[in-house]
Short mmCIF file of C-alpha atoms in Angstrom, two decimals:
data_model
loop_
_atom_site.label_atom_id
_atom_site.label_comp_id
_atom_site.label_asym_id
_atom_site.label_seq_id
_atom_site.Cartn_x
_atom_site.Cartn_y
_atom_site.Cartn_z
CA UNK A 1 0.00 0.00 0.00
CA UNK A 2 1.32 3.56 -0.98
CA UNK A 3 1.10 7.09 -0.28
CA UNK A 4 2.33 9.69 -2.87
CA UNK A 5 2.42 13.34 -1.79
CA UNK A 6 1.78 15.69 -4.83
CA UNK A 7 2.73 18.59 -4.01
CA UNK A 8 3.64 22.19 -6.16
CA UNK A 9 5.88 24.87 -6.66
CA UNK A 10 3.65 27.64 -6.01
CA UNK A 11 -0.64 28.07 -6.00
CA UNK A 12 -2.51 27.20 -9.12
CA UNK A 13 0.33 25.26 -10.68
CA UNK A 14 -1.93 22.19 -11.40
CA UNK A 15 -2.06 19.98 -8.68
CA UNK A 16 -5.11 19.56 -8.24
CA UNK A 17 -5.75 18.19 -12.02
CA UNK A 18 -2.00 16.05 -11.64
CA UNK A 19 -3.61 14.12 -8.95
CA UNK A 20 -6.99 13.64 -10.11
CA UNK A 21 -6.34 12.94 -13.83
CA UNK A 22 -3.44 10.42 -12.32
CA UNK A 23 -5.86 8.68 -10.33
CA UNK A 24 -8.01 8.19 -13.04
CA UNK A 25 -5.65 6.40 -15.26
CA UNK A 26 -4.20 4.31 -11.70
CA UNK A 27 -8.31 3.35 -11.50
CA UNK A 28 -7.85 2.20 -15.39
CA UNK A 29 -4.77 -0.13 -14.95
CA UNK A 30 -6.45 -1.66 -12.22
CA UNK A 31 -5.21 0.34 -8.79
CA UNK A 32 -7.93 0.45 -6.16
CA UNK A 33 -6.81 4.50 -5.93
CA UNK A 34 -8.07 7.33 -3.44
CA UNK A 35 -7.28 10.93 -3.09
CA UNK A 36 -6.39 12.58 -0.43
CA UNK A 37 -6.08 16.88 0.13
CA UNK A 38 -4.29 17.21 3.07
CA UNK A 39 -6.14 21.01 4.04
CA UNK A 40 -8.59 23.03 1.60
CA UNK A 41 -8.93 26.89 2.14
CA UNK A 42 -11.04 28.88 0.20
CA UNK A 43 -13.82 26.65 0.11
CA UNK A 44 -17.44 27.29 -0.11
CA UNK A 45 -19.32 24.08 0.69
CA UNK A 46 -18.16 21.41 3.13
CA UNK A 47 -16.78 19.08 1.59
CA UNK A 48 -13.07 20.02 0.22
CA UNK A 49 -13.46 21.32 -3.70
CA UNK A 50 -10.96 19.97 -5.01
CA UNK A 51 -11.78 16.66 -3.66
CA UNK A 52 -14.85 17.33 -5.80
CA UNK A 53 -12.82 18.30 -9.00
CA UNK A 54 -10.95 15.09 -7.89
CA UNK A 55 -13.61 12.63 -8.39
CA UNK A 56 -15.03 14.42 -11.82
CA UNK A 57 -11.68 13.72 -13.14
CA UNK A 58 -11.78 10.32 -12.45
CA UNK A 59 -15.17 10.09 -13.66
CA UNK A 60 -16.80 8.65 -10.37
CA UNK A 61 -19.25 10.20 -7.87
CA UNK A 62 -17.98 11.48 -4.54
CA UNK A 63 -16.99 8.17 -2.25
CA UNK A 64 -17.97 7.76 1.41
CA UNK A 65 -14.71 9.03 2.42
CA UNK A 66 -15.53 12.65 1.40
CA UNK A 67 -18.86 12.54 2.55
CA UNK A 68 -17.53 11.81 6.23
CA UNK A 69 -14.31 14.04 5.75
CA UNK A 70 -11.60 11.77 5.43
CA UNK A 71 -10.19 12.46 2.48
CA UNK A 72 -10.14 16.15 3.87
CA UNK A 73 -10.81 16.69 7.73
CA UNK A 74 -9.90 20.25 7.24
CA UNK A 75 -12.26 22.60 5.09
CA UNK A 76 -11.80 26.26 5.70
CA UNK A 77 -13.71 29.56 4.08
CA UNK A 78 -10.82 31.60 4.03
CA UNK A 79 -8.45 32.26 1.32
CA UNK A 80 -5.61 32.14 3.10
CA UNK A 81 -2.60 29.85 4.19
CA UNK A 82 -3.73 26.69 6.47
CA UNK A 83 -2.56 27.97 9.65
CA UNK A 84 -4.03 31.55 9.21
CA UNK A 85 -7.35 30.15 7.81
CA UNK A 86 -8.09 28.07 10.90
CA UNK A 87 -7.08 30.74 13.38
CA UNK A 88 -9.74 33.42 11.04
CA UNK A 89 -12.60 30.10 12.00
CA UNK A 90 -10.95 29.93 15.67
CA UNK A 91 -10.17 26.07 14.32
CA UNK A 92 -7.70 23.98 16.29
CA UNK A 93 -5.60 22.46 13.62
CA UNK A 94 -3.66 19.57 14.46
CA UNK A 95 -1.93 17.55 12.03
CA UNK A 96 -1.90 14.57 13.49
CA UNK A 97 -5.61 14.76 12.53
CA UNK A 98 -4.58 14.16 8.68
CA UNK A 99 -1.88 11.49 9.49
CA UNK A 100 -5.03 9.38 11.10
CA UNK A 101 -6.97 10.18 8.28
CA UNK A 102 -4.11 8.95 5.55
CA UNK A 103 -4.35 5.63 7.49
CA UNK A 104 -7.59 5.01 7.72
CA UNK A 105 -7.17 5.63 3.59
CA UNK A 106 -4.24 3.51 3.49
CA UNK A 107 -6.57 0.52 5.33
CA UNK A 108 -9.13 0.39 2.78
CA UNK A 109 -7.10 1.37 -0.63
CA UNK A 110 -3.88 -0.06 -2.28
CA UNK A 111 -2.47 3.94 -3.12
CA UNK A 112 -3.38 7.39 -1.73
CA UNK A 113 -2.85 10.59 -3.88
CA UNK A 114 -2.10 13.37 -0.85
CA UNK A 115 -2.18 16.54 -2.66
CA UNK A 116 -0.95 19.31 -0.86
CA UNK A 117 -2.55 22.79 -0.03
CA UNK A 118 -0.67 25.97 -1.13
CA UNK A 119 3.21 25.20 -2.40
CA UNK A 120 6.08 22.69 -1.08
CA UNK A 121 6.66 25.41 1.23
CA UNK A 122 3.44 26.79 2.41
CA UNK A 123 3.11 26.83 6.19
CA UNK A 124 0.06 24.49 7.48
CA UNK A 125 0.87 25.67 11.34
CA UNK A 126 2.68 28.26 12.76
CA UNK A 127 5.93 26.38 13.17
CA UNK A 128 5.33 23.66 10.43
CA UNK A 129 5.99 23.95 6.81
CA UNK A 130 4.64 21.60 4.71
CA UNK A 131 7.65 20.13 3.85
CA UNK A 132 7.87 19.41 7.45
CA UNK A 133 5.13 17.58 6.76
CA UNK A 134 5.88 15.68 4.34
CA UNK A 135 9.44 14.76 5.88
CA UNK A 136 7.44 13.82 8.87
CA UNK A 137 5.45 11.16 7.07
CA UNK A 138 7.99 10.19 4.64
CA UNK A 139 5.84 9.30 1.60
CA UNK A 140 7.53 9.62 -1.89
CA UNK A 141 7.02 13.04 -3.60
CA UNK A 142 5.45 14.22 -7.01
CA UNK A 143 6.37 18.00 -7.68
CA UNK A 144 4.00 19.87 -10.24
CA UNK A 145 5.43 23.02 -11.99
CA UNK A 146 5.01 24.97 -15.28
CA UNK A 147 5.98 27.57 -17.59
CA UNK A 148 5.93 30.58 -15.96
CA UNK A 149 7.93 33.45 -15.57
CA UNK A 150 9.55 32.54 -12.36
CA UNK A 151 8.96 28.90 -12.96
CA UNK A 152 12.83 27.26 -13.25
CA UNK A 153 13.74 29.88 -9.82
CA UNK A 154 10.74 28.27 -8.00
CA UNK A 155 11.01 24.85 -9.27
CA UNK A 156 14.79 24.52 -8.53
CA UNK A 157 14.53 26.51 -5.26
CA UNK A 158 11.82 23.61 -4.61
CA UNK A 159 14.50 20.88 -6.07
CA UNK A 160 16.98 22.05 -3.25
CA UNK A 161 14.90 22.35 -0.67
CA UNK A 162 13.55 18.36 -1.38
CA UNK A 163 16.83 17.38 -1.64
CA UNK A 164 18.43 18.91 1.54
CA UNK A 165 15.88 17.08 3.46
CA UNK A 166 16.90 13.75 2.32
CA UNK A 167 12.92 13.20 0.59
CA UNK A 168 12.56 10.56 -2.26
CA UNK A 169 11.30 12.72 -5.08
CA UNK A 170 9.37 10.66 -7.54
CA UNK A 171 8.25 12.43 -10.47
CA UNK A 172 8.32 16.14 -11.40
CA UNK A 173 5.08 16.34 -13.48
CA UNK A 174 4.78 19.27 -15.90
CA UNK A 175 1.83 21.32 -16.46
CA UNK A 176 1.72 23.11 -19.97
CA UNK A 177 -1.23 24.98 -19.40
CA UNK A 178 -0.07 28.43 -18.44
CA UNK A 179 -2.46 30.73 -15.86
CA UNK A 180 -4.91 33.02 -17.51
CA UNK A 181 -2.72 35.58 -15.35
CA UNK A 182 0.12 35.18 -18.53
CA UNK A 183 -2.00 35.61 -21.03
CA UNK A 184 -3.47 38.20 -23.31
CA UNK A 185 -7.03 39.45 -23.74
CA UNK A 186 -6.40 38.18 -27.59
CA UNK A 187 -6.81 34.92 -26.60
CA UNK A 188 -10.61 35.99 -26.18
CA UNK A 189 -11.08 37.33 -29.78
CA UNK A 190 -12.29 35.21 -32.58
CA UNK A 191 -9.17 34.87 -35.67
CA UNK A 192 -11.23 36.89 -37.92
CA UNK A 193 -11.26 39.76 -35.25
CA UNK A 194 -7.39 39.42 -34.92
CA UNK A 195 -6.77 38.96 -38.59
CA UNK A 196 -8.55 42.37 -39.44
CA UNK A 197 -6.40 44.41 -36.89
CA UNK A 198 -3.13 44.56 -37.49
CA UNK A 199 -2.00 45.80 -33.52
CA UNK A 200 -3.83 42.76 -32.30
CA UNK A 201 -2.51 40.33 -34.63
CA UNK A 202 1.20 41.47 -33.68
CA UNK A 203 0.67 40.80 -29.93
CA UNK A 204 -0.84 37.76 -30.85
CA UNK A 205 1.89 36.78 -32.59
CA UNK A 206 4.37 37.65 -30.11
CA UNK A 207 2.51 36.22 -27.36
CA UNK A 208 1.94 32.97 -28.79
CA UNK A 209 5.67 32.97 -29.97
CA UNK A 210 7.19 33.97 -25.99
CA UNK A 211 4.72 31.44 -25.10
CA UNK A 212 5.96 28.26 -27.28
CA UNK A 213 9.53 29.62 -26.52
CA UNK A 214 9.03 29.48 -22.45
CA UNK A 215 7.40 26.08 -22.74
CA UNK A 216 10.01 24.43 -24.31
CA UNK A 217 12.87 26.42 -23.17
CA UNK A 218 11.66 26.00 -19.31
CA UNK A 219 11.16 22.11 -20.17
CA UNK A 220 14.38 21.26 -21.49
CA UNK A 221 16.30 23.08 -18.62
CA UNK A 222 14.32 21.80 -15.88
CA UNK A 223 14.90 18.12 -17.74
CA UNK A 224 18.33 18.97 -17.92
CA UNK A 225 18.63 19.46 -14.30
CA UNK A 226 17.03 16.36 -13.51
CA UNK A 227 19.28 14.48 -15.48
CA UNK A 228 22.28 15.81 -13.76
CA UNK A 229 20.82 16.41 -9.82
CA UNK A 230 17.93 13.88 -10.11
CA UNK A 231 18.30 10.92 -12.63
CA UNK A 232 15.93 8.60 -11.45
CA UNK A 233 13.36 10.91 -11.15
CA UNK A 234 10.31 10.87 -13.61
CA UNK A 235 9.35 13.82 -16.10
CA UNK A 236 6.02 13.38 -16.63
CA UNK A 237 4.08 15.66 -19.00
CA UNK A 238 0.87 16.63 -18.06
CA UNK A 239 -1.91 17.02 -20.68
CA UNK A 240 -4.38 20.39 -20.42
CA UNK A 241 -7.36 19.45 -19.30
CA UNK A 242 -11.03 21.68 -19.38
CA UNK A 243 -14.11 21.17 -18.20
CA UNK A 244 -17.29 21.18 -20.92
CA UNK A 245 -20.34 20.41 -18.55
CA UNK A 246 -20.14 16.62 -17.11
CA UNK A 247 -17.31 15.94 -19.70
CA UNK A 248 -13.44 16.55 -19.53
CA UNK A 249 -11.56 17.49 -22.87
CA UNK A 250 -7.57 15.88 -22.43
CA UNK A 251 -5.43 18.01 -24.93
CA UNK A 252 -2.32 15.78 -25.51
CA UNK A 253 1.13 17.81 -24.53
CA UNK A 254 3.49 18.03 -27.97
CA UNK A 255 6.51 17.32 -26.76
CA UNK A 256 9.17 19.01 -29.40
CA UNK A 257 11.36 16.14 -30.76
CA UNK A 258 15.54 17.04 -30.84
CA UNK A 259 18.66 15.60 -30.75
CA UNK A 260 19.59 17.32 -27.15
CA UNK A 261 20.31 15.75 -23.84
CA UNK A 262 17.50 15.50 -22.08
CA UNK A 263 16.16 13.48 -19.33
CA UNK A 264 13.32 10.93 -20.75
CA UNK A 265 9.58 11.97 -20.51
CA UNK A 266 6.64 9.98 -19.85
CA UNK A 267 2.93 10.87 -20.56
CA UNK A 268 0.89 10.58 -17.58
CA UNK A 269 -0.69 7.59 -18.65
CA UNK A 270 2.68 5.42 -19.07
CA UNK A 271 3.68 7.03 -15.91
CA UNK A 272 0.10 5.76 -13.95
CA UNK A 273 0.85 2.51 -16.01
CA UNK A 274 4.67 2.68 -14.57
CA UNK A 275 3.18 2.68 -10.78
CA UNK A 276 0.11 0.89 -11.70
CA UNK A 277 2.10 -2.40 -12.78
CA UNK A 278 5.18 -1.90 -9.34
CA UNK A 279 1.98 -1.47 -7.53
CA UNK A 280 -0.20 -4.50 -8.65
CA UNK A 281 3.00 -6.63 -8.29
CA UNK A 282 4.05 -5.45 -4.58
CA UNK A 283 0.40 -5.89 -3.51
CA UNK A 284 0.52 -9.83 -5.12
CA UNK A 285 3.68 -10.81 -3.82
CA UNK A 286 2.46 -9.40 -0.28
CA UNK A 287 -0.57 -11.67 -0.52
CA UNK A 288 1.52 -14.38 -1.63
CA UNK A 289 3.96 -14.07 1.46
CA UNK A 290 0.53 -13.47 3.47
CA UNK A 291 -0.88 -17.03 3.13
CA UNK A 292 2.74 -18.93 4.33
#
C-alpha cells in the first residue's frame, strides 16, 4: 500500500488536475486508488473542492470518504494559508488529525494521492511547513510546476529544498497549461477579429511565440537538471485538461522532438501505467507471502 504526496511549486500550478487525472488512469490499470487533500482553504461548501474536481476527473461520484471528511478533515472559508485560515474560523488544527486520516485511507485502498494545499513550502501551522510535513510522514514526492515566468527559480529553489531534506522525489510532473494571469485578452477574440487588426494580430503573434519559446525552453532546462541532480526521477508531461459540462476534454502535450540531452519523458498515462504495474506486483507478492 502507498502514499504519494503531490505537491507544487507555487498556487494554481496544477495539482489539483496532476492528482486527479493520475488517479483516473491508476483506476484504469487496475489500482484500487483514493485521493487525499491534506487542508482546503477557500472553500465554499463542506466538503473540500478539489476533492470534488478530484472525483469528476476520475469520472466517479464522490466516495464515502468525502462525505464523512476523510479524504479532507480540514475545510476552511478563508483564502488564506492553512494555519491563518483556521485561526480566522478559531479552528484547532492539528496535524496529526490528517496522518489518522491517511491511514484510515491507506486501510481500505492499495495507493493514496495526498495533494498538498498551497506550495512545497506553504506553512500548514505556525511552526510547520509543509515540507515538514511531508518529511514527517515520509511518503515519496510528485512535484507539479510549469511555464511561468519565475517557474525554473521556484522549481529549482523547490529541487533544493527536497533534496536537503533527504525526501525521495518521484516524479516532477509538468503542467503546460499556463495561468490566464500570462495571457493576453487576444486569446478571447475570434481569428477573424485578430486577422482584421493589425495591432492585435502582432501581440498575438508575439505572445503565442514567448509562449511556445518558455514552454520548451523551461522544459528542457528543468529536464536537464534532472538528469544531472535527479536521474531517477520521472518527467512526466501533463496534458491540459477543461471542463465542458459533465465531460473533460484531455489536450495531448506536444513534446518538441531534438537531438539534445534531455532526461526521458513519460505521458501521464505510461507514468500511472509505470506505478500501476510496481503497484499490482508489490500488492501480489504481499498476498503471496501473506498465506505462508
Amino acid at each position: 500500500m502507498s502514499v504519494f504526496f503531490i505537491t507544487g511549486v507555487d498556487s494554481h500550478i496544477g495539482k489539483t488536475y496532476a492528482t486527479g487525472y493520475l488517479a483516473k488512469h491508476l483506476l484504469e490499470n487496475g489500482v484500487n486508488v483514493i485521493t487525499q487533500k491534506l487542508i482546503e482553504t477557500g472553500c465554499k461548501g463542506n466538503i473540500a473542492e478539489d476533492i470534488i474536481t478530484h472525483r469528476h476527473i476520475m469520472q466517479i461520484p464522490l466516495q464515502y470518504v468525502d462525505h464523512q471528511y476523510v479524504s479532507c478533515p480540514f475545510v476552511f472559508r478563508a483564502a488564506a494559508p492553512p494555519y491563518m485560515a483556521a485561526s480566522l474560523e478559531n479552528i484547532p488544527l492539528y496535524p496529526a488529525r490528517i496522518t489518522v486520516a491517511t491511514q484510515q485511507l491507506r486501510l481500505q485502498y492499495e495507493m493514496v494521492l495526498l495533494e498538498t494545499s498551497g506550495g512545497i513550502m506553504t506553512p500548514l501551522t505556525e511552526s510547520l511547513l509543509t515540507i515538514d510535513y511531508i518529511a514527517e510522514q515520509g511518503h515519496p514526492v510528485v512535484l507539479v510546476t510549469s511555464a511561468t515566468l519565475e517557474s525554473i527559480n521556484h522549481t529549482l529553489l523547490a529541487l533544493q529544498a527536497i533534496a536537503q531534506r533527504g525526501l525521495t522525489l518521484h516524479a516532477v510532473i509538468y503542467n503546460q497549461y499556463q495561468h490566464s494571469a500570462a495571457t493576453v485578452d487576444t486569446d478571447e477574440l475570434t481569428p477573424d477579429q485578430v486577422l482584421q487588426n493589425e495591432q492585435l494580430y502582432k501581440e498575438s503573434f508575439d505572445t503565442h511565440r514567448v509562449r511556445n519559446t518558455l514552454l520548451k525552453n523551461t522544459r528542457l532546462y528543468l529536464q536537464q537538471y534532472l538528469k544531472q541532480h535527479h536521474p531517477d526521477t520521472f518527467w512526466v508531461e501533463l496534458p491540459y485538461i477543461s471542463f465542458s459540462s459533465q465531460i473533460s476534454h484531455y489536450l495531448k502535450p506536444e513534446v518538441e522532438k531534438k537531438n539534445v540531452i534531455s532526461h526521458p519523458a513519460y505521458s501521464i498515462e505510461k507514468y500511472a501505467q509505470e506505478i500501476a504495474d510496481n503497484t499490482l506486483y508489490a500488492e501480489s507478492l504481499y498476498k503471496k507471502i501473506a498465506k505462508r
